[in-house]
PDB file of N, CA and C in Angstrom:
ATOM      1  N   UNK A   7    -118.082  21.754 115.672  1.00  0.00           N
ATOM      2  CA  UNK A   7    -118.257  20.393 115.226  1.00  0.00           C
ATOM      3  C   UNK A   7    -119.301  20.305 114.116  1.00  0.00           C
ATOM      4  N   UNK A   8    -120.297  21.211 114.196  1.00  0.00           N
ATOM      5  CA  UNK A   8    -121.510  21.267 113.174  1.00  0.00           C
ATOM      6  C   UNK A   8    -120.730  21.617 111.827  1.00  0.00           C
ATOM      7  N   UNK A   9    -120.307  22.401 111.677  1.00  0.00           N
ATOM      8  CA  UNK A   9    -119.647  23.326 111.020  1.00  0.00           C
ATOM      9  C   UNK A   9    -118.829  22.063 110.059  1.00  0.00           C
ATOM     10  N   UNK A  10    -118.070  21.590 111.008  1.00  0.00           N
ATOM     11  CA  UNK A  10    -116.615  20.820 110.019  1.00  0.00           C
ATOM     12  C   UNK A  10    -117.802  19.422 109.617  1.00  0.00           C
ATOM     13  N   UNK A  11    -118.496  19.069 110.748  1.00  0.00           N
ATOM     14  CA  UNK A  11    -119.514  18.102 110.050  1.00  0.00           C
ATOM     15  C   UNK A  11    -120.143  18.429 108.221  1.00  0.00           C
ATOM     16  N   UNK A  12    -120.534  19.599 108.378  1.00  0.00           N
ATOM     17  CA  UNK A  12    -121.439  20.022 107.294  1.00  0.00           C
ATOM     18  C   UNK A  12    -120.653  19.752 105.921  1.00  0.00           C
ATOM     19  N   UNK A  13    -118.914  20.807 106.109  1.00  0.00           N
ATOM     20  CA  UNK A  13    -118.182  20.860 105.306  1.00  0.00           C
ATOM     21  C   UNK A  13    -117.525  19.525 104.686  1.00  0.00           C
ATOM     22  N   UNK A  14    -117.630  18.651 105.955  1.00  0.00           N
ATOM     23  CA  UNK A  14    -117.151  17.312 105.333  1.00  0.00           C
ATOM     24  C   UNK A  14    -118.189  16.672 104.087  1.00  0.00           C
ATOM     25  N   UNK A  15    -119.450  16.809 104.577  1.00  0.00           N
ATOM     26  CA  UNK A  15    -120.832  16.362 103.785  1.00  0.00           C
ATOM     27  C   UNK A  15    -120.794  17.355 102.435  1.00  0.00           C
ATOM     28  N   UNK A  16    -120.373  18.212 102.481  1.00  0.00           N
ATOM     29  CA  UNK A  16    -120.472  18.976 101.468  1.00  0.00           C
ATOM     30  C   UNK A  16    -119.464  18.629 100.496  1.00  0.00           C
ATOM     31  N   UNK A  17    -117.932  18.262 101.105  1.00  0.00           N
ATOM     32  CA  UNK A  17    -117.071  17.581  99.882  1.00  0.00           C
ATOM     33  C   UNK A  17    -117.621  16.830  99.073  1.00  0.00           C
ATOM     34  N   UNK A  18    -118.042  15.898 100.406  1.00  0.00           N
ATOM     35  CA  UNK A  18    -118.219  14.110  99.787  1.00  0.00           C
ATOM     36  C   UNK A  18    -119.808  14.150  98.439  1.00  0.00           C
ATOM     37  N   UNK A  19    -120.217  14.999  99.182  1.00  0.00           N
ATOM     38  CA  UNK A  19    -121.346  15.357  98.407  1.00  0.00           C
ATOM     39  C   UNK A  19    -120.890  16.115  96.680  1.00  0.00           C
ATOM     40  N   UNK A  20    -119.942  16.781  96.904  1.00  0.00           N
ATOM     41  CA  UNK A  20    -118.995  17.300  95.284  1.00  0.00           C
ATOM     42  C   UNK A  20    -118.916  15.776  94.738  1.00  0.00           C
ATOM     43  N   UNK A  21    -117.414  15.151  95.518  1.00  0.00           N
ATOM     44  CA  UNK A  21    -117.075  14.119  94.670  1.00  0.00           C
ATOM     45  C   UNK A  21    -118.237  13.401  94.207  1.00  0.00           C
ATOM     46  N   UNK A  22    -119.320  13.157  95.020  1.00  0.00           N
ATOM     47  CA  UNK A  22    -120.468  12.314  94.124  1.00  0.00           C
ATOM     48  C   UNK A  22    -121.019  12.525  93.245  1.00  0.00           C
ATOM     49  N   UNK A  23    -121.128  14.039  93.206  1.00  0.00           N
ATOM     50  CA  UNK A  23    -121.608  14.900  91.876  1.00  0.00           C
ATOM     51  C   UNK A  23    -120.863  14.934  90.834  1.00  0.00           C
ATOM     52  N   UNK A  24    -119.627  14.729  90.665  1.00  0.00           N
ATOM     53  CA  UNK A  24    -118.584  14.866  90.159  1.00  0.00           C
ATOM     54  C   UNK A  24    -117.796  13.537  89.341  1.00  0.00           C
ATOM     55  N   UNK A  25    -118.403  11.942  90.057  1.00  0.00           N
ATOM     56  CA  UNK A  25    -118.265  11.062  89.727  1.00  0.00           C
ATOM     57  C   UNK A  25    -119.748  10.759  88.459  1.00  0.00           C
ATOM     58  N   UNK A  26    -120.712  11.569  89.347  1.00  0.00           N
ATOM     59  CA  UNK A  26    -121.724  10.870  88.880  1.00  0.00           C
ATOM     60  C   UNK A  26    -121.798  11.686  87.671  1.00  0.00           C
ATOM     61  N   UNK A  27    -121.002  12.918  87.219  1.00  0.00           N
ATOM     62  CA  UNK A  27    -121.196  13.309  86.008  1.00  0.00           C
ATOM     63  C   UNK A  27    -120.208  13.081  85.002  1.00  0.00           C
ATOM     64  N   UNK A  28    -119.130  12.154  85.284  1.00  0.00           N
ATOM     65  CA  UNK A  28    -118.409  11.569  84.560  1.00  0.00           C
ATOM     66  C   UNK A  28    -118.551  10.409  84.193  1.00  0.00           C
ATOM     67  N   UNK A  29    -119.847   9.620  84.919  1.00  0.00           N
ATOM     68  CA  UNK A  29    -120.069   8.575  84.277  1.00  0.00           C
ATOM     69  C   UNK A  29    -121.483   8.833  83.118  1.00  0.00           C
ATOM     70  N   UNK A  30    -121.926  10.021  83.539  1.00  0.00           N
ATOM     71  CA  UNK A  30    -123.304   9.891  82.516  1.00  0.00           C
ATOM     72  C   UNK A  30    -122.577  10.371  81.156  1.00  0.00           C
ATOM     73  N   UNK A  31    -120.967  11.112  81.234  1.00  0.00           N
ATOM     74  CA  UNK A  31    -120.253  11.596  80.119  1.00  0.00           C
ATOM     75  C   UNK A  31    -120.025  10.579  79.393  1.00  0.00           C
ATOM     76  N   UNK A  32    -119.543   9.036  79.918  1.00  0.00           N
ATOM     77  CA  UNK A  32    -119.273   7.885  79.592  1.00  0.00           C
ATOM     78  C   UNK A  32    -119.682   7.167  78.958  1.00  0.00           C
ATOM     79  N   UNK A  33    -121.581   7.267  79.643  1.00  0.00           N
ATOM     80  CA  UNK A  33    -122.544   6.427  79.195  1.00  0.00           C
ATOM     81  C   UNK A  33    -123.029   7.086  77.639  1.00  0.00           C
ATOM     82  N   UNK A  34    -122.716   8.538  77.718  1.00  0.00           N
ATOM     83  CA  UNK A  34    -123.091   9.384  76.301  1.00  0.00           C
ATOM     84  C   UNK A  34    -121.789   9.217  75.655  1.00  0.00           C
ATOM     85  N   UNK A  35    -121.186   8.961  75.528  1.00  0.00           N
ATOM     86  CA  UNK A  35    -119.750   8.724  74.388  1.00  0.00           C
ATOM     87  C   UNK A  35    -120.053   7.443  73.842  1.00  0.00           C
ATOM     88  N   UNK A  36    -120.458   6.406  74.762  1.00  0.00           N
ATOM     89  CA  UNK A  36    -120.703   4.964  74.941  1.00  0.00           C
ATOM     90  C   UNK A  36    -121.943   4.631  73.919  1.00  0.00           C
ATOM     91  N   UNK A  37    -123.044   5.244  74.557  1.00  0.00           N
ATOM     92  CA  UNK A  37    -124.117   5.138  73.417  1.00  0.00           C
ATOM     93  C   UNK A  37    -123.952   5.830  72.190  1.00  0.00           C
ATOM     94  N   UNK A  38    -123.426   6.693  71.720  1.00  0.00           N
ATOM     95  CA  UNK A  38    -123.339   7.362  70.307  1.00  0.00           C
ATOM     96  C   UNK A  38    -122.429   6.223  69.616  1.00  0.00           C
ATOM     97  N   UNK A  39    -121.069   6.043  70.154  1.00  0.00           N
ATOM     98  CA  UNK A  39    -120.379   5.415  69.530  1.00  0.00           C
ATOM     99  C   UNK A  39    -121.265   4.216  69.087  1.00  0.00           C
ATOM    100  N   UNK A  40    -121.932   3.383  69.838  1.00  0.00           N
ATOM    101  CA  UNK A  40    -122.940   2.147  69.613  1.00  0.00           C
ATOM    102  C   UNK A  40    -123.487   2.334  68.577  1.00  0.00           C
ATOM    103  N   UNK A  41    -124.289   3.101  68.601  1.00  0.00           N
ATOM    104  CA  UNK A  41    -125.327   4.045  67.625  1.00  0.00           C
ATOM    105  C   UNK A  41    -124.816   4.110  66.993  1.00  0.00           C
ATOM    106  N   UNK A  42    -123.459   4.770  66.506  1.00  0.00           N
ATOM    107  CA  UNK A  42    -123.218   4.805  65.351  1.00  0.00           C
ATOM    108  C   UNK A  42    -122.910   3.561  64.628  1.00  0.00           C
ATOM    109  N   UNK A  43    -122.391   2.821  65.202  1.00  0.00           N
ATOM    110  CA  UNK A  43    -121.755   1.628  64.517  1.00  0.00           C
ATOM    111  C   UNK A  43    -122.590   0.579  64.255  1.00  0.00           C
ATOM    112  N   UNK A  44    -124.215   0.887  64.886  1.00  0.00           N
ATOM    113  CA  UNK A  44    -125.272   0.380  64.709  1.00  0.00           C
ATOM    114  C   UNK A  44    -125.844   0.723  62.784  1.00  0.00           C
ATOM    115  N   UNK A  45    -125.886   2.084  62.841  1.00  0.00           N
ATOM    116  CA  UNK A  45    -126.083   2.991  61.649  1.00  0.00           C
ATOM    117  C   UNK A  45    -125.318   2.225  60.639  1.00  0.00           C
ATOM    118  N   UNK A  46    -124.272   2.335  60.808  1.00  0.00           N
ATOM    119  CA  UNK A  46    -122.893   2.051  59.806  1.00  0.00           C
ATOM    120  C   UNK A  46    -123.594   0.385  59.699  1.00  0.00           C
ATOM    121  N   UNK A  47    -123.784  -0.546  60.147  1.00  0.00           N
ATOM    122  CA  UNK A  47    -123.982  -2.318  60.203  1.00  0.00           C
ATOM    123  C   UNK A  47    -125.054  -2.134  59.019  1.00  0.00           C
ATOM    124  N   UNK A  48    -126.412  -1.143  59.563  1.00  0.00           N
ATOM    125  CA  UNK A  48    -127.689  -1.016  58.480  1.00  0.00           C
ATOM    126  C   UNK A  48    -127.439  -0.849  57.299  1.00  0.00           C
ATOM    127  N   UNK A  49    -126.228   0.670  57.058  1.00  0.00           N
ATOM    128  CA  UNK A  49    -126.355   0.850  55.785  1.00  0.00           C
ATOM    129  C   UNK A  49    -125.535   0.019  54.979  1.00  0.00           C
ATOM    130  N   UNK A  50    -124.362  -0.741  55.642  1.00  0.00           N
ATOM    131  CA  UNK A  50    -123.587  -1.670  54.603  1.00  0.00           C
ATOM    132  C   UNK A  50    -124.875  -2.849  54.478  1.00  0.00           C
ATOM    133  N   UNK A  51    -125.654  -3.668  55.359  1.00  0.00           N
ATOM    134  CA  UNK A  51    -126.557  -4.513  55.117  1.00  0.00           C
ATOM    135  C   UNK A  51    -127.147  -4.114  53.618  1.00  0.00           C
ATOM    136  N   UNK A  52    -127.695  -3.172  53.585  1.00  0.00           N
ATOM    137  CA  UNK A  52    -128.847  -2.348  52.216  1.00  0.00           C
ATOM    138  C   UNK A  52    -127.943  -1.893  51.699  1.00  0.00           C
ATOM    139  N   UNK A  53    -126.508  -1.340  51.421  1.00  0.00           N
ATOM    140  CA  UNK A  53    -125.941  -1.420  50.308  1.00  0.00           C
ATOM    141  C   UNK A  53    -125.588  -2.957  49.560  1.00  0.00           C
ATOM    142  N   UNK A  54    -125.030  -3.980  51.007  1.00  0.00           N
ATOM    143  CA  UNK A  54    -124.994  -4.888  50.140  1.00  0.00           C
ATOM    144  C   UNK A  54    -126.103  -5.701  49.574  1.00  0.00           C
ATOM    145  N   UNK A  55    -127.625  -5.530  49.753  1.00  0.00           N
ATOM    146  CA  UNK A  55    -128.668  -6.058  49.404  1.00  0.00           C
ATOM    147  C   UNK A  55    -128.690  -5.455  47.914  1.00  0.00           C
ATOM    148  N   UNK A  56    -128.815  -4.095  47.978  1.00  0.00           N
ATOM    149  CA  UNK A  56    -128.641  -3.139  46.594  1.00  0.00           C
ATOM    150  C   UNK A  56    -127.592  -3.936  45.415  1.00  0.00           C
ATOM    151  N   UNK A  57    -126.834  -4.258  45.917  1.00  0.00           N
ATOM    152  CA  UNK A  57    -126.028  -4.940  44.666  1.00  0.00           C
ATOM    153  C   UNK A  57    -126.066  -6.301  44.762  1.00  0.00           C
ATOM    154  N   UNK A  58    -126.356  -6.575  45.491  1.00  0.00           N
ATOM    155  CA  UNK A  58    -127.025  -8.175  45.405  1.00  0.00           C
ATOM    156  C   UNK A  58    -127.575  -8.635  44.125  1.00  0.00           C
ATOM    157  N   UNK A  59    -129.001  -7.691  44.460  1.00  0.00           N
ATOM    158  CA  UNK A  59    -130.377  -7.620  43.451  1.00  0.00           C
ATOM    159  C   UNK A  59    -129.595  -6.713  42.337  1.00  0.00           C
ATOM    160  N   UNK A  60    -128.904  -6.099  41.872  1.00  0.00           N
ATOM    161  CA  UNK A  60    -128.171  -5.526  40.848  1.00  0.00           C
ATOM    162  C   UNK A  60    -127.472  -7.057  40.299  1.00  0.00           C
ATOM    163  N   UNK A  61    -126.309  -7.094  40.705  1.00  0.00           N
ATOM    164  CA  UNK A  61    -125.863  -8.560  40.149  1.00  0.00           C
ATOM    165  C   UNK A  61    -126.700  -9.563  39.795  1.00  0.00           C
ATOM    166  N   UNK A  62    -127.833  -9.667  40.533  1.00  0.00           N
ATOM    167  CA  UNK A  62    -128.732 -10.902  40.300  1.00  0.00           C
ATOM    168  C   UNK A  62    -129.109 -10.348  38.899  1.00  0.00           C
ATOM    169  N   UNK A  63    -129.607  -9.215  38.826  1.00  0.00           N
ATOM    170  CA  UNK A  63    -130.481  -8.879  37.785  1.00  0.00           C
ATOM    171  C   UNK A  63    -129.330  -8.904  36.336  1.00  0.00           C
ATOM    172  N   UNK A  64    -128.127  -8.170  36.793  1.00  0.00           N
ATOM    173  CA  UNK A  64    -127.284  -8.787  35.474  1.00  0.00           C
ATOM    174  C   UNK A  64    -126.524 -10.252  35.139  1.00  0.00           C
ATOM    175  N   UNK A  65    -126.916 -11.373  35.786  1.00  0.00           N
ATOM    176  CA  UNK A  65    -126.829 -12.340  35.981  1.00  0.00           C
ATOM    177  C   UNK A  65    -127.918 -12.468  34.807  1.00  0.00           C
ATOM    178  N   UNK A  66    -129.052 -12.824  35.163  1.00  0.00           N
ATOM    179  CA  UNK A  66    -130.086 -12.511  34.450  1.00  0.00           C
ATOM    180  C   UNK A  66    -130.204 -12.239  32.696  1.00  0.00           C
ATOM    181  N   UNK A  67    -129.821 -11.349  32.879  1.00  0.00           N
ATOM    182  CA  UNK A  67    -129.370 -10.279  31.318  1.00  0.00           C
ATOM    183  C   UNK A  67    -128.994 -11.631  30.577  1.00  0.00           C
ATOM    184  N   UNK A  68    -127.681 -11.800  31.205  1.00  0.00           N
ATOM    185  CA  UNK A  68    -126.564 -12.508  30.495  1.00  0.00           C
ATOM    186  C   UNK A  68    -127.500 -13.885  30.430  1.00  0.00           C
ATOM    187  N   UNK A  69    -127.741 -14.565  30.742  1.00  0.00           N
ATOM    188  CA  UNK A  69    -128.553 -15.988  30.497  1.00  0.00           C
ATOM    189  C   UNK A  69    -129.484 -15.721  29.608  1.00  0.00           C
ATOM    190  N   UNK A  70    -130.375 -15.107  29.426  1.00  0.00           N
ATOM    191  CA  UNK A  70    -131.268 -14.532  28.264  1.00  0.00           C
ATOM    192  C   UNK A  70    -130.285 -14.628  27.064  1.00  0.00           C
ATOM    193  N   UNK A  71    -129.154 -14.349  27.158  1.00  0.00           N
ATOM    194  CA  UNK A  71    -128.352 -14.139  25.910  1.00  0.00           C
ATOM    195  C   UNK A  71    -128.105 -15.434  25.399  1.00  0.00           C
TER     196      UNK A  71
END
């Protein structure tokens, strides 16, 4: 009875290990993808600031004229 006790604890004890490392796989696919698309939001923000202040400045030009 000890025996099949143990072995039962020892499955259940896999699957938990086994769940619980498919969700930290999840949570790391989950956060990069974020992250990235975090990255990607910044640099279009400051590219489009970059030509903002570009256009403004040839805006500029042209009225002087």
């Amino acid at each position: 009875m000890v025996i099949q006790n143990s072995w039962r604890m020892l499955k259940v004890k896999w699957q938990f290990e086994e769940i619980k490392r498919s969700c930290i796989v999840i949570q790391r696919i989950y956060r990069g993808f974020q992250g990235r698309n975090e990255q990607l939001a910044k640099a279009d923000a400051i590219k489009n600031e970059h030509q903002n202040k570009f256009f403004e400045e040839q805006a500029k030009m042209v009225q002087k004229l």
